Coordinates of C-alpha atoms and ligand atoms in Angstrom, one line a residue:
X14 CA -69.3 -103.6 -120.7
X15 CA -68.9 -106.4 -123.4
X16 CA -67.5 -108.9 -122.1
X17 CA -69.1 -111.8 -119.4
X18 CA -67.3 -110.6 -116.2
X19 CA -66.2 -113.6 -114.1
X20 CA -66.4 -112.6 -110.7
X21 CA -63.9 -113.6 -108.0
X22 CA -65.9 -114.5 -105.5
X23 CA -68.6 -117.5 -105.2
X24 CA -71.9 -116.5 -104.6
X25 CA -74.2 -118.1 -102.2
X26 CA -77.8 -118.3 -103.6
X27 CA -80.8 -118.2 -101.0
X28 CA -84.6 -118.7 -101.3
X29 CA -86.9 -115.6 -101.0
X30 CA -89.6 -115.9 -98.3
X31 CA -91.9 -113.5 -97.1
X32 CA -89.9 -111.2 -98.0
X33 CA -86.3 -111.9 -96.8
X34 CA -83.5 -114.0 -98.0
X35 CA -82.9 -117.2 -96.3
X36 CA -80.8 -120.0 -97.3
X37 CA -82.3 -123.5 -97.9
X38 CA -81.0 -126.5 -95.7
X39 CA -80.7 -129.2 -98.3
X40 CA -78.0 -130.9 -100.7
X41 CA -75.7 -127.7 -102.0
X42 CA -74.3 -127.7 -105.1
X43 CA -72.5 -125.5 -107.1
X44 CA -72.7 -123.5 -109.9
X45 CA -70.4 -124.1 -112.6
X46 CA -70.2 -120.6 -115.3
X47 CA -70.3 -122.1 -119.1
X48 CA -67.6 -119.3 -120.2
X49 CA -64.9 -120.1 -117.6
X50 CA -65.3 -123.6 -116.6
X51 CA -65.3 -122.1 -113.2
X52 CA -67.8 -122.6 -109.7
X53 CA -69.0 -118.4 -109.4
X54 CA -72.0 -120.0 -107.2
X55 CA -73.1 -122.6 -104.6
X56 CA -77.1 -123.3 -104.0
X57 CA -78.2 -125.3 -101.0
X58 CA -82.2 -126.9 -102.0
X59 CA -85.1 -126.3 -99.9
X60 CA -86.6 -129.3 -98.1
X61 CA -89.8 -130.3 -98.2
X62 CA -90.5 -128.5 -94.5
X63 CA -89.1 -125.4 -95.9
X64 CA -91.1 -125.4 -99.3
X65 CA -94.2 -126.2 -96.6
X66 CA -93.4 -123.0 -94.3
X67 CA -92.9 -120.7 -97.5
X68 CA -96.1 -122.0 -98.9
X69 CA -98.0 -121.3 -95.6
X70 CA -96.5 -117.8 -96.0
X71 CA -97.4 -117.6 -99.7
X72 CA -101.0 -118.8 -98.9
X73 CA -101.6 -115.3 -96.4
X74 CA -100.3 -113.4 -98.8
X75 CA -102.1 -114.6 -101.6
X76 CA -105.5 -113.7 -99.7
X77 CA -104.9 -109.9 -99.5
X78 CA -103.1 -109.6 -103.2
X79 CA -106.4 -111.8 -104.7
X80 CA -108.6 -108.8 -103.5
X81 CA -106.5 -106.0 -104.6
X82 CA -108.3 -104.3 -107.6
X83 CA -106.8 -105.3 -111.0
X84 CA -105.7 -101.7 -111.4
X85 CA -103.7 -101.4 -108.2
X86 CA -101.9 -104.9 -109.4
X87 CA -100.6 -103.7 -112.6
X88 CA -99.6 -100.5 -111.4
X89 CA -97.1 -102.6 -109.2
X90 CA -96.6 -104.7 -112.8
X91 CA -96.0 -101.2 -114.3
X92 CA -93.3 -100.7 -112.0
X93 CA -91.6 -104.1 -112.5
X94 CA -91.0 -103.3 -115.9
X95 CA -89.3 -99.8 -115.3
X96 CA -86.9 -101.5 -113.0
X97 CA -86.0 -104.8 -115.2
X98 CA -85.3 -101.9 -118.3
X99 CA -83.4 -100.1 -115.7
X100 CA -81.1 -102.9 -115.1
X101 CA -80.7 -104.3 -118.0
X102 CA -77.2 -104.7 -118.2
X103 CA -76.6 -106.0 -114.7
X104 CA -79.5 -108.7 -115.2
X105 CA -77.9 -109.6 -118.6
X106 CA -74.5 -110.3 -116.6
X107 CA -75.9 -112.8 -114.5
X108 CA -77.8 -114.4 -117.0
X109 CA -74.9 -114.9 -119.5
X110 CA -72.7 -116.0 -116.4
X111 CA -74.7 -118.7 -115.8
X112 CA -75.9 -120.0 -118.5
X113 CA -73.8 -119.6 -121.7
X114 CA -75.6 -117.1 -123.3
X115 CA -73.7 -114.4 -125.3
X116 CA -74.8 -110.9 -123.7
X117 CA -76.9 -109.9 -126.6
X118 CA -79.2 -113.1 -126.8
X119 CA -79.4 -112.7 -122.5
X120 CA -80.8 -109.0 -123.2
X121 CA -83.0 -110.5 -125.9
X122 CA -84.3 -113.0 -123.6
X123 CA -85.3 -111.1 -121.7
X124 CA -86.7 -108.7 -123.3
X125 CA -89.2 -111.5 -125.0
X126 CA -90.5 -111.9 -121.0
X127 CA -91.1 -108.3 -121.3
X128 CA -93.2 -108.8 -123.7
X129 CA -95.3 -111.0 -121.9
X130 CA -95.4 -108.7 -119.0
X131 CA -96.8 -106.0 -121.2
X132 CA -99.2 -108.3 -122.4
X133 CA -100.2 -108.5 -118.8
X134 CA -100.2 -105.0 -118.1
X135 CA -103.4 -105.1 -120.5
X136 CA -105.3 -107.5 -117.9
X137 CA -106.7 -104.1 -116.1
X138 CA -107.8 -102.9 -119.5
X139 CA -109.7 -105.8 -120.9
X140 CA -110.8 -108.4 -118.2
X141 CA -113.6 -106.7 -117.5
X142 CA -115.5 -109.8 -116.6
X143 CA -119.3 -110.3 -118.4
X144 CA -123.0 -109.9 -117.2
X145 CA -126.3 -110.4 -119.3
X146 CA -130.0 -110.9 -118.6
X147 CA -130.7 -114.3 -119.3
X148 CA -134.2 -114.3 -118.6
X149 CA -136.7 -111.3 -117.6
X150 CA -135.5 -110.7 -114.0
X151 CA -132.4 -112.7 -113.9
X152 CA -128.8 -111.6 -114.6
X153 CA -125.8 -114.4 -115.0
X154 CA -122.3 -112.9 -114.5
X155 CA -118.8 -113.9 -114.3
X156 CA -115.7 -113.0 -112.3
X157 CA -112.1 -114.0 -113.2
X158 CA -110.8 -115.2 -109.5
X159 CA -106.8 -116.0 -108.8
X160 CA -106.3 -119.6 -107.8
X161 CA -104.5 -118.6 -104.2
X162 CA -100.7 -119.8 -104.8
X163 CA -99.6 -121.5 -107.8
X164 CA -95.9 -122.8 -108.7
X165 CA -93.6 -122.1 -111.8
X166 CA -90.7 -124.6 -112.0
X167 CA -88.2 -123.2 -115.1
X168 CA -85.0 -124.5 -117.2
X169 CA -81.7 -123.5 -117.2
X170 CA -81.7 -121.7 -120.7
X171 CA -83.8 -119.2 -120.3
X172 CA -82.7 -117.9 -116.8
X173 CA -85.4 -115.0 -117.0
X174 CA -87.1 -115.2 -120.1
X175 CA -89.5 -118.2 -119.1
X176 CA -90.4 -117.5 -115.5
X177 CA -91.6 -114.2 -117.2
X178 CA -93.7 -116.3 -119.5
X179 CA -95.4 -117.2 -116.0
X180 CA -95.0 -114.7 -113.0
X181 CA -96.1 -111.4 -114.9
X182 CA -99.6 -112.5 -115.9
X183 CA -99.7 -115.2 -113.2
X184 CA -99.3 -112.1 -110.3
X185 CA -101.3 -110.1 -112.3
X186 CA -104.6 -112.3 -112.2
X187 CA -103.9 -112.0 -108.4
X188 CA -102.0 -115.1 -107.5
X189 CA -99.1 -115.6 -104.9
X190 CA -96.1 -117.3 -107.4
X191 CA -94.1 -119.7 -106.1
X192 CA -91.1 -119.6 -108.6
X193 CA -88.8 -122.8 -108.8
X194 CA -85.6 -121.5 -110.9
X195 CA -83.3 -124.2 -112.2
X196 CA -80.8 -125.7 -110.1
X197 CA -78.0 -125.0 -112.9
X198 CA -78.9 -121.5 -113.3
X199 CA -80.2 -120.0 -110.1
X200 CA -78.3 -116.7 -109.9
X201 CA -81.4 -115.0 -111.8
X202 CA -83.8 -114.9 -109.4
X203 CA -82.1 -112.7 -107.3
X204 CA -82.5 -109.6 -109.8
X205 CA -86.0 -110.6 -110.6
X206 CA -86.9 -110.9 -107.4
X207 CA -85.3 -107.6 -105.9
X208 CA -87.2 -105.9 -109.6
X209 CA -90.8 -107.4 -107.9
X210 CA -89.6 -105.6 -104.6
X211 CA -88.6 -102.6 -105.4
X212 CA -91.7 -102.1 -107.5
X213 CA -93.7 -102.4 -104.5
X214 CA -95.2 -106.3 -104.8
X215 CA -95.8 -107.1 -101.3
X216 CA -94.1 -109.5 -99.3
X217 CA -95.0 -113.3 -99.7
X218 CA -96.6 -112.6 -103.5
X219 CA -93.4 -114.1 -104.7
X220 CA -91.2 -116.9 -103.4
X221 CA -88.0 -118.3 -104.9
X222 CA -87.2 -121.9 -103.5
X223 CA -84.1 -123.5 -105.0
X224 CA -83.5 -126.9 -105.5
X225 CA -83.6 -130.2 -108.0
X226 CA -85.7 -133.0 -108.0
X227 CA -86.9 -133.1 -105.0
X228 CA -87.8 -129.7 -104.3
X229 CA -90.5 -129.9 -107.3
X230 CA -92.0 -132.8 -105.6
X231 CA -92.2 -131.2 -102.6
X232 CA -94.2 -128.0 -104.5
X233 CA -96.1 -130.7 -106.4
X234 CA -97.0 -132.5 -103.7
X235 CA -98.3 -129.4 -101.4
X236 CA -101.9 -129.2 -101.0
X237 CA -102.2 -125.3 -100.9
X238 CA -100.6 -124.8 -104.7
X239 CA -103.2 -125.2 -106.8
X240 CA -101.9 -124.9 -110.1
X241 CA -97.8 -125.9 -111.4
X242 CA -96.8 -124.2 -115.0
X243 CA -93.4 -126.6 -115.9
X244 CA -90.8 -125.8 -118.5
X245 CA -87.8 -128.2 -119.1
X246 CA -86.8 -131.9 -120.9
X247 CA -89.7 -133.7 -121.9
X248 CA -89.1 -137.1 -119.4
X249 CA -89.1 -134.4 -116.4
X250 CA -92.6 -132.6 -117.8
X251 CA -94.2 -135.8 -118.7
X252 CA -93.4 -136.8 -114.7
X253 CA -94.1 -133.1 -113.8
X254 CA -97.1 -133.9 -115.0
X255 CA -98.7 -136.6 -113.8
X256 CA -97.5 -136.6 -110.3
X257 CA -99.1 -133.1 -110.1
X258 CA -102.1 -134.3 -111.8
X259 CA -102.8 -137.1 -109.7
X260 CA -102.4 -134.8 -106.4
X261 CA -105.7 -132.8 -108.1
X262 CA -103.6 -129.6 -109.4
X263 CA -103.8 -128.5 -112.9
X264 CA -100.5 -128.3 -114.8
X265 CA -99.0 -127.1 -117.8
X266 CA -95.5 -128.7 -118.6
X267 CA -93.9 -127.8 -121.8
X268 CA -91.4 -130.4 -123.1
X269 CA -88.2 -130.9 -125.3
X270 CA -88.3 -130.5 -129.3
X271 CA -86.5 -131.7 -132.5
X272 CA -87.5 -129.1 -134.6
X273 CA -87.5 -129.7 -138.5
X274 CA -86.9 -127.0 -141.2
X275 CA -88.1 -127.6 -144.8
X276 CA -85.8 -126.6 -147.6
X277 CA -87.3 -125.9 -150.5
X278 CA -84.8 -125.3 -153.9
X279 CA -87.1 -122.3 -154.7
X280 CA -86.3 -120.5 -151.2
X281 CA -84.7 -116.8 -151.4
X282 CA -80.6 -117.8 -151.0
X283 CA -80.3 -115.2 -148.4
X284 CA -83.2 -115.5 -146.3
X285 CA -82.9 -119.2 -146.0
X286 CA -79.3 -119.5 -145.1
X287 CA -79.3 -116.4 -142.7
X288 CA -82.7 -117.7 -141.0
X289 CA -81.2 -121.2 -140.8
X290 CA -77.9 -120.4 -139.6
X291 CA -79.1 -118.4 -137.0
X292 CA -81.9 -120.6 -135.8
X293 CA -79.6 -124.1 -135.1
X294 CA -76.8 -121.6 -133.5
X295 CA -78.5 -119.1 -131.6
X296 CA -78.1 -119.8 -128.0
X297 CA -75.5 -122.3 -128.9
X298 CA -78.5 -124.7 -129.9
X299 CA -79.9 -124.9 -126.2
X300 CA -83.4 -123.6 -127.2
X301 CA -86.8 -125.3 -127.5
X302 CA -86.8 -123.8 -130.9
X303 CA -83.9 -124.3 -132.3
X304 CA -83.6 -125.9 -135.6
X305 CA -82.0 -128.4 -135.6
X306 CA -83.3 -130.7 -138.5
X307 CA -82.4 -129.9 -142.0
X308 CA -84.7 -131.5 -144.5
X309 CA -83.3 -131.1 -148.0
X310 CA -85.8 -131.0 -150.6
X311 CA -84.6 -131.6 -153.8
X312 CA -81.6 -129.7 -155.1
X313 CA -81.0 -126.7 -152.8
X314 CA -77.0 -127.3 -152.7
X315 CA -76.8 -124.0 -153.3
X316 CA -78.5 -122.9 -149.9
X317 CA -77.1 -125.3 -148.0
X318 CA -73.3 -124.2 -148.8
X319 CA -74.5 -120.9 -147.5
X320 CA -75.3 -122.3 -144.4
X321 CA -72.2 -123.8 -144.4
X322 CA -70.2 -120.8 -145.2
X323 CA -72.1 -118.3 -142.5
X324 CA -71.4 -121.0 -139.9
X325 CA -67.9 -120.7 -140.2
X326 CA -67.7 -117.5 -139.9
X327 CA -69.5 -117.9 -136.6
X328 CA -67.0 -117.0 -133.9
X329 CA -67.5 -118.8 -130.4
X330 CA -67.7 -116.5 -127.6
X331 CA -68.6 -113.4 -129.6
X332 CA -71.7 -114.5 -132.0
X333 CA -72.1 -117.5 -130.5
X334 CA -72.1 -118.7 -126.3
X335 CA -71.3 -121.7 -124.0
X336 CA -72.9 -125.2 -123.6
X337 CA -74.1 -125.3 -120.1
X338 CA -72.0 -128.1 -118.9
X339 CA -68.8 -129.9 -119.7
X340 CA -71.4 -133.4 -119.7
X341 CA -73.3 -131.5 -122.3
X342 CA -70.3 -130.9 -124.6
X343 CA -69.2 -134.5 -124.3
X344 CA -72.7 -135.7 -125.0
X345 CA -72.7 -133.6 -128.3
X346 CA -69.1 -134.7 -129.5
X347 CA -70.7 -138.2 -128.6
X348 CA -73.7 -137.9 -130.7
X349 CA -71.8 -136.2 -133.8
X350 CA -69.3 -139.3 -133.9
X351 CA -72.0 -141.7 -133.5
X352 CA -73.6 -140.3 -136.7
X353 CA -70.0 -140.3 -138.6
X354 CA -70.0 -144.2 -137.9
X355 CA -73.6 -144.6 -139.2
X356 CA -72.7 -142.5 -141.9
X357 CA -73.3 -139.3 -142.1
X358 CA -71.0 -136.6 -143.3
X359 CA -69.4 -133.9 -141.3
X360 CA -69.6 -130.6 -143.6
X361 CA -68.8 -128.6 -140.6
X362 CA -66.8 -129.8 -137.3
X363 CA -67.0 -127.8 -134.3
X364 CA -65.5 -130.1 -132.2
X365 CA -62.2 -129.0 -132.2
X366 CA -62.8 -124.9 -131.7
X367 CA -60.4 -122.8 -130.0
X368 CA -61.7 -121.2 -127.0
X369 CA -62.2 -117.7 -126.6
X370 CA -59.4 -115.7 -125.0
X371 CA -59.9 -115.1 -121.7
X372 CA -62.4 -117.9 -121.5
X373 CA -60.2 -121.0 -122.2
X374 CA -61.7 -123.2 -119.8
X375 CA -65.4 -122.6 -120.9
X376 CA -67.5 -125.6 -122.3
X377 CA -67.3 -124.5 -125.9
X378 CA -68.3 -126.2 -129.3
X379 CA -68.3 -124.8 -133.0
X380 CA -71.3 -125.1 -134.7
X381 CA -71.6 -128.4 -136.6
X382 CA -73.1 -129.9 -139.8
X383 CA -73.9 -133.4 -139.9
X384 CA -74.7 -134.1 -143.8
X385 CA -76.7 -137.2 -145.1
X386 CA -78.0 -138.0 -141.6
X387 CA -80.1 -141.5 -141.8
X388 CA -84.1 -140.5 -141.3
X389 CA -84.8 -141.5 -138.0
X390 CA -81.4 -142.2 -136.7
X391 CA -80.4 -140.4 -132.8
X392 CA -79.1 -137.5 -134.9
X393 CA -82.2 -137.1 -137.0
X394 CA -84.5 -137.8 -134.1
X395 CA -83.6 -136.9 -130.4
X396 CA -83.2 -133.6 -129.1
X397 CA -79.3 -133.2 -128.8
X398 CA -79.5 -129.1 -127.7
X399 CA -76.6 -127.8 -128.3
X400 CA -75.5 -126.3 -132.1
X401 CA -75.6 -129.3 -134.4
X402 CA -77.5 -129.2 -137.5
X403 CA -78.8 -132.4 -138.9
X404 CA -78.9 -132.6 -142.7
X405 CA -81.6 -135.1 -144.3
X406 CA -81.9 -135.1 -148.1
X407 CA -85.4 -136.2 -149.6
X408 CA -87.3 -135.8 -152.7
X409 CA -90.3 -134.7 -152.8
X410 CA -92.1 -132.3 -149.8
X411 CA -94.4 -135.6 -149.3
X412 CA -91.6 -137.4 -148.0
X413 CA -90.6 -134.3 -146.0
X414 CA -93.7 -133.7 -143.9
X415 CA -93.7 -137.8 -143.4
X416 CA -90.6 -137.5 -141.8
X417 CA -91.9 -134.4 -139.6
X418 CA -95.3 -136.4 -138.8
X419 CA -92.7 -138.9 -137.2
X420 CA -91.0 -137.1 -134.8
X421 CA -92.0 -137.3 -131.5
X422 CA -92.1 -134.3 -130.8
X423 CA -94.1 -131.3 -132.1
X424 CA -92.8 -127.7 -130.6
X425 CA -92.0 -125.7 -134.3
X426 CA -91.9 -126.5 -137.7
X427 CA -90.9 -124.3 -140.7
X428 CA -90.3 -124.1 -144.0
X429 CA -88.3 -121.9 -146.6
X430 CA -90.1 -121.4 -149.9
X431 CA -91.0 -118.7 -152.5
X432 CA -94.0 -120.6 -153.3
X433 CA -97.3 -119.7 -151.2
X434 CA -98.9 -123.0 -152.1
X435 CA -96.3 -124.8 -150.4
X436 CA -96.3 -122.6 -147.1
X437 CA -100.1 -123.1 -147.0
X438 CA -99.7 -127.0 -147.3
X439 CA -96.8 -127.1 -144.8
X440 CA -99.3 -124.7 -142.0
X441 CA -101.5 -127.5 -142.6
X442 CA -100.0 -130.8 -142.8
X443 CA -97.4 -130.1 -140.3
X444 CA -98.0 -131.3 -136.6
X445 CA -95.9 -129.0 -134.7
X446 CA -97.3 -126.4 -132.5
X447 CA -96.0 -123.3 -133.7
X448 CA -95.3 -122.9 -137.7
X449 CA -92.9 -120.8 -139.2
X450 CA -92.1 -120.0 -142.9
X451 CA -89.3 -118.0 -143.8
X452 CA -88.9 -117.8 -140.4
X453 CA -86.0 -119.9 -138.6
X454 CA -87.5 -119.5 -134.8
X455 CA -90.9 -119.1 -135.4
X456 CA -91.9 -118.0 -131.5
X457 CA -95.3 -116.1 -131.7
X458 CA -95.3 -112.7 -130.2
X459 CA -98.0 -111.4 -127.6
X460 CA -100.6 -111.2 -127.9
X461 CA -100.2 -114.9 -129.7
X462 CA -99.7 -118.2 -127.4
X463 CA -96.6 -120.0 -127.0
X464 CA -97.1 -124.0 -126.7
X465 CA -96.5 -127.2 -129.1
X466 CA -98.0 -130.8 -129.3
X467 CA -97.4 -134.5 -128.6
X468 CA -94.5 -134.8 -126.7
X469 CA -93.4 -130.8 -126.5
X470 CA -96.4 -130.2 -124.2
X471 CA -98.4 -132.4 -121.5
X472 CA -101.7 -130.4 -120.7
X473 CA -103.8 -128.2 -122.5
X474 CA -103.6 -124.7 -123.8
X475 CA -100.8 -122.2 -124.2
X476 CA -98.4 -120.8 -121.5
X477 CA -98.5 -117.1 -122.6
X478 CA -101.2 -114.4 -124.2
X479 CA -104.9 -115.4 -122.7
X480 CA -104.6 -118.8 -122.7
X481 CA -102.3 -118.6 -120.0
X482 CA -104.9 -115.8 -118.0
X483 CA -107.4 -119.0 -118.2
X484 CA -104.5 -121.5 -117.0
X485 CA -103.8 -119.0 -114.0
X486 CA -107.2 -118.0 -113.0
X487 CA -110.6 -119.5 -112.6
X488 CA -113.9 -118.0 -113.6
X489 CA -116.7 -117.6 -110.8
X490 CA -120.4 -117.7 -112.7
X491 CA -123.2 -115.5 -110.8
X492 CA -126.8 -116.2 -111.2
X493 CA -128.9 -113.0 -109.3
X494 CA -132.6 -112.0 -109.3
X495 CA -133.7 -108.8 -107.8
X496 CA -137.0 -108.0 -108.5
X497 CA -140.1 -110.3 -108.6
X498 CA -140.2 -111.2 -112.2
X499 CA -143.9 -110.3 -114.1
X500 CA -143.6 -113.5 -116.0
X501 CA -142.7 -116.5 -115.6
X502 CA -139.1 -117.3 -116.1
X503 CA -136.8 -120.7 -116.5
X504 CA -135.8 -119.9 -113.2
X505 CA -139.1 -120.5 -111.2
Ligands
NAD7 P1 -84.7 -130.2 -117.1 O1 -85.9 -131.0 -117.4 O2 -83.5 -130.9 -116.7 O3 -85.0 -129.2 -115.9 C1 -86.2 -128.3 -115.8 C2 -86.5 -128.0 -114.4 O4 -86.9 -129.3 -113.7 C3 -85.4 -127.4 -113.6 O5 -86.0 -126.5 -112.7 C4 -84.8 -128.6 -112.8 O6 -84.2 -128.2 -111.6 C5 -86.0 -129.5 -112.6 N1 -85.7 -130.9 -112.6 C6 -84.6 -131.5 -113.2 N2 -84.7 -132.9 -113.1 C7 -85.9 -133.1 -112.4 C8 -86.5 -134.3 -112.0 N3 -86.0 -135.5 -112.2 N4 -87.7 -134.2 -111.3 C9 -88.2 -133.0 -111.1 N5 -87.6 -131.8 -111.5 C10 -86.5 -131.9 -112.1 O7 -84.5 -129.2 -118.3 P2 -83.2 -128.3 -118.6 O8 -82.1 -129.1 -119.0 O9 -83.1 -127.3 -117.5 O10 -83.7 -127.4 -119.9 C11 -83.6 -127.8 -121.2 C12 -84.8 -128.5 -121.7 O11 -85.9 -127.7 -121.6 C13 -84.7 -128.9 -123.2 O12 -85.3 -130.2 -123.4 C14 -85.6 -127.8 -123.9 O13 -86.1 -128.2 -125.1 C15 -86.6 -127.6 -122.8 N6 -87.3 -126.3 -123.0 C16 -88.6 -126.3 -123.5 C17 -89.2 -125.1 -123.7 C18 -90.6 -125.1 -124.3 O14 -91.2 -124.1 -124.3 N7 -91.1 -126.2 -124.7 C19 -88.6 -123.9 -123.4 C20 -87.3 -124.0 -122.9 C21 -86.7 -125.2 -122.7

């Protein structure tokens, strides 16, 4: 199967609670498919009573799955993964249905979270915990403990990738996960959560609550969740983030991103224009690390026509997918034509794109260069997620990394260079979180952390790899003394 199948009939999407499908009892709302323009869903949101019942659910269940030996949990884990490979295909459907997404990059996508959940599967094989004698007599010792229910709340483009950056190592440190998809692409969860069934996780370990705004403040609000890992815009994490904070849990909430590329006259022709051209399209642009800042160093004309000429030969619906909402589309043909009045030049126009057949009334837009964009302008400066790449010309890389250092934001940052002195200097000097060079998308694989800085991430540490085992779990110290020492000690 190649194609995104519309289906015929709308799908109604529930909540999972201990272990059954229920639907919620708030607002509904539907769910509109980027590739035919078409409602294939409708979602009702879970109240504040109903996020309070699941949680009291969640809570029980957390106390049994806490003390199950770390061995036991992965094999469960182990089991997970067969069944996501398995159904691959079917999850990649639903994904793509929902949210734009060509098949390939939902597959991909997913695949990344696998990644993450094999990182997990580790956690039997090296949290082994620590003892030593401090003093004659006495022994100190830690335990890595789960944190009893914690909360996951996820964006709409990265259906399964993302809560997979949470849930796998999350369960696996011996937490109940209390999963919050997005209220634009909700269909997901249903796979995912059927995969944590089948494998044998036991009933209550996971819950799915649908719903918007205020379904997170209900789960940020609760008093049983102790700990809320966020992923979305950067006005929702930075609210995310201090509402939870102030109600004592700890959270991680991982923001928006403009994210710069530095192009260097001395970069490979190939390698440059292939890794930027891919990097500002992929996912049709919706992705926190995208490219989507051009800054020309000197003369690389040369490169940049490259870009140019692979875009067009970008074809919407097979190499590239959907914008998630008609809203989204018209904000993007907004922005573009607000930076043709300020000046810039429009090298490549997606604007006008023919759909796809078969998929005419889809939210589609052609990839778009926006040349001799004005430093600091909305174009060169706010996240505008979708597949619009702004072009800023400089001179030297000084004036490059300024402009970088002046973002608000600070998810990725890479450049394109044959020179190693330059790479090294842009690792350095850059503020983003995650540095790439020759490298359009730099995401670190496992065992490496994914997180940026400034306004990309509110919190501290990384999402994925160990920092996330330490944002998911606590550590218990252990101070013991047997025998009567011989000698004194510090202790008596
Ligand atoms: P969003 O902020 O609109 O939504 C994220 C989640 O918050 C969803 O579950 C949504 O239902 C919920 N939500 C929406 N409005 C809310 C509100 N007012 N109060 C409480 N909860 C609310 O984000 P999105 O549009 O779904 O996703 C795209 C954004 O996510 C982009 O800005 C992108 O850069 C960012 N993102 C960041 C990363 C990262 O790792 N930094 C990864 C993926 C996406």
């Amino acid at each position: 199967m190649n194609s995104v199948q519309i289906p015929k009939d709308v799908r109604v999407v529930e909540n999972w609670v201990g272990g059954r499908w229920v639907a919620g009892s708030g607002n509904e709302s539907g769910i509109v498919s980027p590739y035919s323009g078409t409602r294939v869903g409708t979602v009702r949101a879970s109240t504040a009573a109903e996020v309070d019942a699941a949680v009291k659910l969640a809570a029980q269940a957390a106390q049994g799955w806490g003390k199950t030996p770390v061995k036991e949990r992965c094999s469960v884990l182990f089991r997970f993964r067969e069944v996501l490979l398995r159904d691959l295909e079917k999850l990649a459907q639903t994904i793509s249905l929902e949210s734009g997404k060509t098949l390939a990059e939902a597959k991909a996508g997913l695949m990344k979270g696998v990644e993450v959940l094999e990182f997990a599967l580790s956690l039997q094989n090296l949290d082994v915990g620590g003892r030593m004698e401090v003093s004659r007599g006495v022994f100190c010792e830690y335990r890595r403990e789960s944190l009893g229910v914690v909360a996951g709340i996820t964006p709409f483009n990265f259906p399964a990738m993302v809560p997979m950056w949470m849930m796998p190592i999350a369960i696996g440190v011996g937490n109940a996960f209390v999963w919050k998809p997005s209220d634009k692409t909700p269909m997901t969860s249903r796979g995912i959560a059927e995969a944590w069934r089948e494998a044998g996780l036991p009933d209550g370990v996971l819950t799915v609550l649908q719903g918007g705004r205020e379904t997170v403040e209900a789960v940020l609000d609760h008093p049983e969740i102790r700990a809320v890992g966020f992923v979305g815009s950067t006005p929702v994490a930075r609210s995310v983030y201090e509402r939870g904070t102030r109600a004592g849990k700890r959270v991680l909430a991982l923001g928006g991103a403009k994210n710069p590329i530095i192009l260097m006259p001395d970069a490979d022709l190939e390698m440059a224009s292939r890794g930027i051209t891919d990097s500002f399209t992929g996912c049709a642009g919706q992705r926190c690390m995208a490219a989507s800042l051009l800054i020309l160093v000197g003369d690389a004309e040369a490169i940049l026509d490259q870009i140019i000429e692979k875009s067009k030969a970008i074809q919407v619906g097979r190499d590239m997918g959907a914008l998630i909402s008609l809203e989204s589309r018209d904000r993007l043909v907004a922005a573009i034509s607000r930076a043709e009045k300020d000046g810039a030049q429009v090298r490549l126009d997606g604007r006008g794109v023919a759909a796809p057949q078969g998929y005419e009334g889809g939210h589609w837009l052609g990839p778009t260069i926006l040349d001799r964009v004005k430093p600091c302008s909305q174009a060169a400066c706010d996240e505008l997620f979708g597949p619009v790449l702004s072009v800023v010309r400089v001179a030297t890389l000084s004036e490059a990394l300024q402009i970088e250092a002046e973002l608000p934001y600070g998810n990725a940052a890479s450049v394109f260079t044959s020179s190693g002195a330059v790479a090294e200097r842009v690792a350095q000097e850059a503020r983003a979180g995650m540095i790439g060079v020759n490298i359009g998308v730099p995401v670190p694989r496992e065992p490496f952390s994914f997180g940026g800085f400034y306004d990309s991430k509110f919190g501290s540490g990384d999402i994925t790899g160990s920092a996330g085992v330490e944002f998911w779990s606590e550590k218990k110290k252990i101070t013991v003394k047997w025998a009567a020492a011989s000698d004194k000690n510090w202790m008596n």
